[in-house]
Amino acid sequence: MAKDVEVVEQRGEFHGKDYRDPPPAPLVDADELTKWSFYRAIIAEFVATLLFLYITVLTVIGYKRQSDTDHGGDECGGVGILGIAWAFGGMIFVLVYCTAGISGGHINPAVTFGLFLARKVSLVRAILYMAAQCLGAVCGCGLAKAFQRAYYERYGGGANMLQPGYSKGTGLGAEIIGTFVLVYTVFSATDPKRNARDSHVPVLAPLPIGFAVFMVHLATIPITGTGINPARSFGAAVMYDKEMAWDDQWIYWVGPFVGAAIAAFYYQFILRAAAFKALGSFTSSSTL
């Protein structure tokens, strides 16, 4: 367990402040399966992802309907790309705020994967979170389809597709970088050491996470429609169920998982220097 000493100023004097990183989560924690809080967290992830997809997919469909000039729409009507980005970022802000104290507010298999690699969650929890998120996404899109079936089919069901003029490599790169930004923000906003060090600066963790989602959507909607969340892409593809929705589905899984892995490595082993701390602790114990 790594230990840092921080310097804190109190009334003009400097004092050492000890901080210890929380212990890493076990790879397999059988005790979790006996606790109601574990299943409550899984339910929270399912419901949060369901609500996330329901609201955001309806926003996308509503924009396409209002801007469809072939069916009486206005080319400049609807919320536009900016509004869609706000819908995704705003919903993440709201849902992370609501579920952070219950499940951690992942709502995204890529976030769960990154936290698993950083030993923040166990393998069992990670797998069941991802399953709940994907199932919630399917149900959320199913709810949107049930309420607006005609528009859902006509306007693509909010399914992610690689946009014309962009190669698969460009789409993959956009998903990797976009997910890196998101997961990097998650690590930074929820870092307990940062919270202890900057306790005088109140930061609401869901706020920067929601803004990260918003900014990434602005940049990548014209390229891939913006995945950065495999559950979001999977749920929309399952309910729309057209070949075009599945053609490049692998991009929306490989890209986010690679981006999450890079973010986890960068934050844990470079910014937090976990590898060097572990080596230092090992060297110190060897010399005793």
Coordinates of C-alpha atoms in Angstrom, one line a residue, residues 1-287:
M1 CA 0.0 0.0 0.0
A2 CA 1.6 3.3 -1.1
K3 CA 2.0 6.1 1.3
D4 CA 2.4 9.8 0.5
V5 CA 3.2 12.7 2.7
E6 CA 1.6 15.9 1.7
V7 CA 2.4 19.4 3.0
V8 CA -0.5 21.4 4.4
E9 CA -0.4 25.0 5.5
Q10 CA -2.2 25.8 8.7
R11 CA -2.1 29.3 10.2
G12 CA 1.2 30.1 8.5
E13 CA 2.9 26.9 9.5
F14 CA 3.5 23.8 7.4
H15 CA 2.7 20.3 8.7
G16 CA 3.0 16.9 7.2
K17 CA -0.2 15.2 6.3
D18 CA -0.2 11.5 5.8
Y19 CA -2.3 9.9 3.1
R20 CA -2.7 6.3 2.3
D21 CA -4.2 4.9 -0.9
P22 CA -7.2 2.6 -0.4
P23 CA -6.3 -1.0 -0.8
P24 CA -6.8 -2.5 -4.2
A25 CA -10.0 -4.4 -4.8
P26 CA -9.5 -8.2 -4.8
L27 CA -9.7 -9.9 -8.2
V28 CA -12.5 -12.2 -7.0
D29 CA -14.5 -11.2 -3.9
A30 CA -16.9 -14.0 -3.0
D31 CA -18.2 -12.0 0.0
E32 CA -19.8 -9.5 -2.4
L33 CA -22.3 -12.1 -3.6
T34 CA -23.7 -12.3 -0.1
K35 CA -24.4 -8.6 0.4
W36 CA -27.6 -6.8 -0.6
S37 CA -25.6 -3.6 -1.3
F38 CA -23.9 -5.5 -4.2
Y39 CA -27.2 -6.4 -5.9
R40 CA -28.5 -2.9 -5.2
A41 CA -25.6 -1.4 -7.0
I42 CA -26.2 -3.7 -10.0
I43 CA -29.9 -2.6 -10.1
A44 CA -28.8 1.0 -9.9
E45 CA -26.5 0.5 -12.9
F46 CA -29.3 -1.1 -14.9
V47 CA -31.8 1.6 -14.1
A48 CA -29.4 4.4 -14.7
T49 CA -28.3 3.1 -18.1
L50 CA -31.9 2.5 -19.1
L51 CA -32.8 6.1 -18.3
F52 CA -29.7 7.4 -20.0
L53 CA -30.5 5.6 -23.3
Y54 CA -34.2 6.5 -23.1
I55 CA -33.6 10.2 -22.8
T56 CA -30.7 10.5 -25.2
V57 CA -32.1 8.3 -28.0
L58 CA -35.4 10.2 -27.9
T59 CA -33.4 13.5 -28.1
V60 CA -31.6 12.2 -31.2
I61 CA -34.8 11.0 -32.9
G62 CA -36.6 14.3 -32.0
Y63 CA -33.8 16.3 -33.6
K64 CA -33.9 14.3 -36.8
R65 CA -37.7 14.5 -37.0
Q66 CA -37.7 18.3 -36.5
S67 CA -35.0 18.9 -39.0
D68 CA -36.3 16.5 -41.7
T69 CA -37.4 18.8 -44.5
D70 CA -38.9 15.9 -46.4
H71 CA -41.6 15.5 -43.7
G72 CA -42.4 19.1 -43.0
G73 CA -39.4 19.8 -40.7
D74 CA -37.1 22.8 -40.6
E75 CA -33.5 22.4 -41.7
C76 CA -32.5 24.6 -38.8
G77 CA -35.1 23.2 -36.4
G78 CA -34.5 21.0 -33.4
V79 CA -31.8 21.1 -30.8
G80 CA -28.9 20.5 -33.2
I81 CA -25.6 18.7 -32.4
L82 CA -25.0 21.1 -29.5
G83 CA -28.3 20.1 -27.9
I84 CA -27.6 16.4 -28.4
A85 CA -24.2 16.8 -26.8
W86 CA -25.9 18.6 -23.9
A87 CA -28.5 15.8 -23.5
F88 CA -25.7 13.1 -23.2
G89 CA -23.5 15.2 -20.9
G90 CA -26.4 16.4 -18.8
M91 CA -27.8 13.0 -18.3
I92 CA -24.4 11.6 -17.3
F93 CA -24.1 14.5 -14.8
V94 CA -27.6 13.8 -13.3
L95 CA -27.3 10.0 -13.2
V96 CA -23.7 9.9 -11.8
Y97 CA -24.9 12.3 -9.1
C98 CA -27.8 10.1 -8.3
T99 CA -26.0 6.7 -8.3
A100 CA -22.4 7.5 -7.3
G101 CA -23.1 6.7 -3.6
I102 CA -24.8 3.4 -4.5
S103 CA -22.8 1.9 -7.4
G104 CA -20.1 4.4 -8.2
G105 CA -22.2 5.7 -11.1
H106 CA -20.3 3.9 -13.9
I107 CA -23.2 3.7 -16.5
N108 CA -20.6 2.6 -19.1
P109 CA -18.7 -0.7 -19.6
A110 CA -15.6 1.3 -20.6
V111 CA -15.5 3.2 -17.3
T112 CA -16.1 -0.1 -15.4
F113 CA -13.3 -1.7 -17.4
G114 CA -10.9 1.1 -16.7
L115 CA -11.7 1.0 -13.0
F116 CA -11.2 -2.8 -13.0
L117 CA -7.8 -2.4 -14.5
A118 CA -6.9 0.1 -11.8
R119 CA -8.1 -2.4 -9.2
K120 CA -10.9 -0.2 -8.1
V121 CA -13.6 -2.9 -8.5
S122 CA -13.4 -6.7 -8.5
L123 CA -13.7 -8.9 -11.5
V124 CA -17.1 -10.2 -10.4
R125 CA -18.5 -6.7 -9.9
A126 CA -17.1 -5.5 -13.2
I127 CA -18.7 -8.4 -15.2
L128 CA -22.1 -8.0 -13.6
Y129 CA -22.0 -4.2 -13.9
M130 CA -21.3 -4.5 -17.7
A131 CA -24.1 -7.1 -18.1
A132 CA -26.5 -4.8 -16.2
Q133 CA -25.4 -1.8 -18.3
C134 CA -25.9 -3.6 -21.6
L135 CA -29.3 -4.9 -20.5
G136 CA -30.3 -1.5 -19.3
A137 CA -29.3 0.0 -22.6
V138 CA -31.4 -2.5 -24.5
C139 CA -34.4 -1.8 -22.3
G140 CA -34.0 1.9 -22.6
C141 CA -33.9 1.8 -26.3
G142 CA -36.8 -0.6 -26.3
L143 CA -38.8 1.9 -24.3
A144 CA -38.0 4.6 -26.7
K145 CA -39.0 2.4 -29.6
A146 CA -42.3 1.4 -27.9
F147 CA -43.3 5.1 -27.5
Q148 CA -42.2 6.3 -31.0
R149 CA -42.0 3.2 -33.2
A150 CA -42.6 5.0 -36.5
Y151 CA -40.0 7.7 -35.9
Y152 CA -37.6 5.2 -34.3
E153 CA -37.5 3.2 -37.5
R154 CA -37.5 6.2 -39.8
Y155 CA -34.6 8.0 -38.1
G156 CA -32.2 5.2 -37.3
G157 CA -33.2 4.5 -33.7
G158 CA -30.2 6.5 -32.4
A159 CA -27.9 3.8 -33.5
N160 CA -24.2 4.7 -33.9
M161 CA -22.8 4.4 -37.4
L162 CA -19.5 5.5 -39.0
Q163 CA -20.3 8.6 -41.0
P164 CA -19.6 8.9 -44.7
G165 CA -16.2 10.2 -45.6
Y166 CA -14.4 8.7 -42.6
S167 CA -12.3 5.5 -42.6
K168 CA -12.6 2.8 -40.0
G169 CA -9.2 3.8 -38.7
T170 CA -10.4 7.4 -38.1
G171 CA -13.5 6.2 -36.4
L172 CA -11.5 3.8 -34.1
G173 CA -9.1 6.6 -33.3
A174 CA -11.9 9.0 -32.4
E175 CA -13.5 6.4 -30.1
I176 CA -10.1 5.7 -28.4
I177 CA -9.3 9.3 -27.8
G178 CA -12.9 10.2 -26.8
T179 CA -13.0 7.4 -24.2
F180 CA -9.6 8.3 -22.9
V181 CA -10.8 11.8 -22.2
L182 CA -13.8 10.4 -20.3
V183 CA -12.1 7.8 -18.3
Y184 CA -9.2 10.1 -17.5
T185 CA -11.7 12.6 -16.2
V186 CA -13.4 9.9 -14.1
F187 CA -10.1 9.0 -12.5
S188 CA -9.2 12.6 -11.8
A189 CA -12.6 13.6 -10.4
T190 CA -12.9 10.6 -8.1
D191 CA -9.2 10.4 -6.9
P192 CA -9.4 10.3 -3.1
K193 CA -5.9 11.7 -2.8
R194 CA -6.9 14.7 -4.8
N195 CA -9.9 15.1 -2.7
A196 CA -7.8 15.1 0.4
R197 CA -5.2 17.5 -1.0
D198 CA -7.7 19.9 -2.5
S199 CA -10.4 19.7 0.1
H200 CA -10.5 23.5 0.2
V201 CA -11.7 23.4 -3.4
P202 CA -15.2 22.0 -3.6
V203 CA -15.6 19.9 -6.7
L204 CA -18.7 18.0 -7.5
A205 CA -17.3 14.9 -9.3
P206 CA -20.3 14.4 -11.6
L207 CA -19.9 17.9 -13.1
P208 CA -16.5 17.4 -14.8
I209 CA -17.5 13.9 -15.9
G210 CA -20.7 15.3 -17.5
F211 CA -18.7 18.0 -19.2
A212 CA -16.2 15.5 -20.6
V213 CA -19.1 13.6 -22.2
F214 CA -20.5 16.8 -23.6
M215 CA -17.2 17.9 -25.1
V216 CA -16.4 14.5 -26.6
H217 CA -19.8 14.5 -28.3
L218 CA -19.2 17.8 -29.8
A219 CA -16.0 16.6 -31.4
T220 CA -17.0 13.1 -32.5
I221 CA -20.7 13.2 -33.4
P222 CA -19.7 14.1 -37.0
I223 CA -17.3 11.1 -37.1
T224 CA -18.9 8.1 -35.4
G225 CA -22.1 9.5 -33.9
T226 CA -20.1 9.2 -30.6
G227 CA -20.0 5.9 -28.8
I228 CA -17.5 6.0 -26.0
N229 CA -19.9 3.7 -24.2
P230 CA -20.3 0.2 -25.6
A231 CA -23.6 -0.3 -23.8
R232 CA -25.1 2.7 -25.5
S233 CA -24.0 1.5 -29.0
F234 CA -25.0 -2.1 -28.3
G235 CA -28.5 -1.2 -27.0
A236 CA -29.3 1.0 -29.9
A237 CA -28.0 -1.6 -32.4
V238 CA -30.0 -4.4 -30.8
M239 CA -33.3 -2.5 -31.0
Y240 CA -32.8 -0.9 -34.4
D241 CA -31.5 -4.3 -35.7
K242 CA -30.5 -3.2 -39.2
E243 CA -27.4 -4.4 -40.9
M244 CA -25.9 -0.9 -41.1
A245 CA -26.1 -0.7 -37.3
W246 CA -23.9 -3.8 -36.9
D247 CA -21.4 -3.1 -39.7
D248 CA -18.9 -1.2 -37.6
Q249 CA -20.1 -2.3 -34.1
W250 CA -16.7 -3.6 -33.3
I251 CA -15.3 0.0 -33.4
Y252 CA -17.7 0.9 -30.5
W253 CA -16.3 -1.9 -28.4
V254 CA -12.6 -2.0 -29.2
G255 CA -12.2 1.8 -29.2
P256 CA -13.7 2.5 -25.8
F257 CA -11.9 -0.5 -24.1
V258 CA -8.6 0.5 -25.6
G259 CA -9.1 4.1 -24.6
A260 CA -10.1 3.1 -21.1
A261 CA -7.1 0.9 -20.7
I262 CA -4.7 3.7 -21.8
A263 CA -6.4 6.1 -19.4
A264 CA -6.1 3.7 -16.5
F265 CA -2.4 3.1 -17.2
Y266 CA -1.7 6.8 -17.7
Y267 CA -3.4 7.9 -14.5
Q268 CA -2.3 5.0 -12.2
F269 CA 1.2 4.4 -13.3
I270 CA 2.4 7.8 -14.6
L271 CA 0.4 10.5 -12.9
R272 CA 0.0 8.6 -9.6
A273 CA 3.3 6.7 -10.2
A274 CA 1.9 3.5 -8.6
A275 CA 4.5 1.3 -10.1
F276 CA 7.4 3.4 -8.8
K277 CA 5.7 3.7 -5.3
A278 CA 5.3 -0.1 -5.2
L279 CA 9.0 -0.5 -6.2
G280 CA 10.0 2.0 -3.6
S281 CA 8.0 0.2 -0.9
F282 CA 9.5 -3.2 -1.9
T283 CA 13.1 -1.7 -1.9
S284 CA 12.5 -0.2 1.6
S285 CA 11.1 -3.4 3.0
S286 CA 14.1 -5.4 1.5
T287 CA 16.6 -3.2 3.3

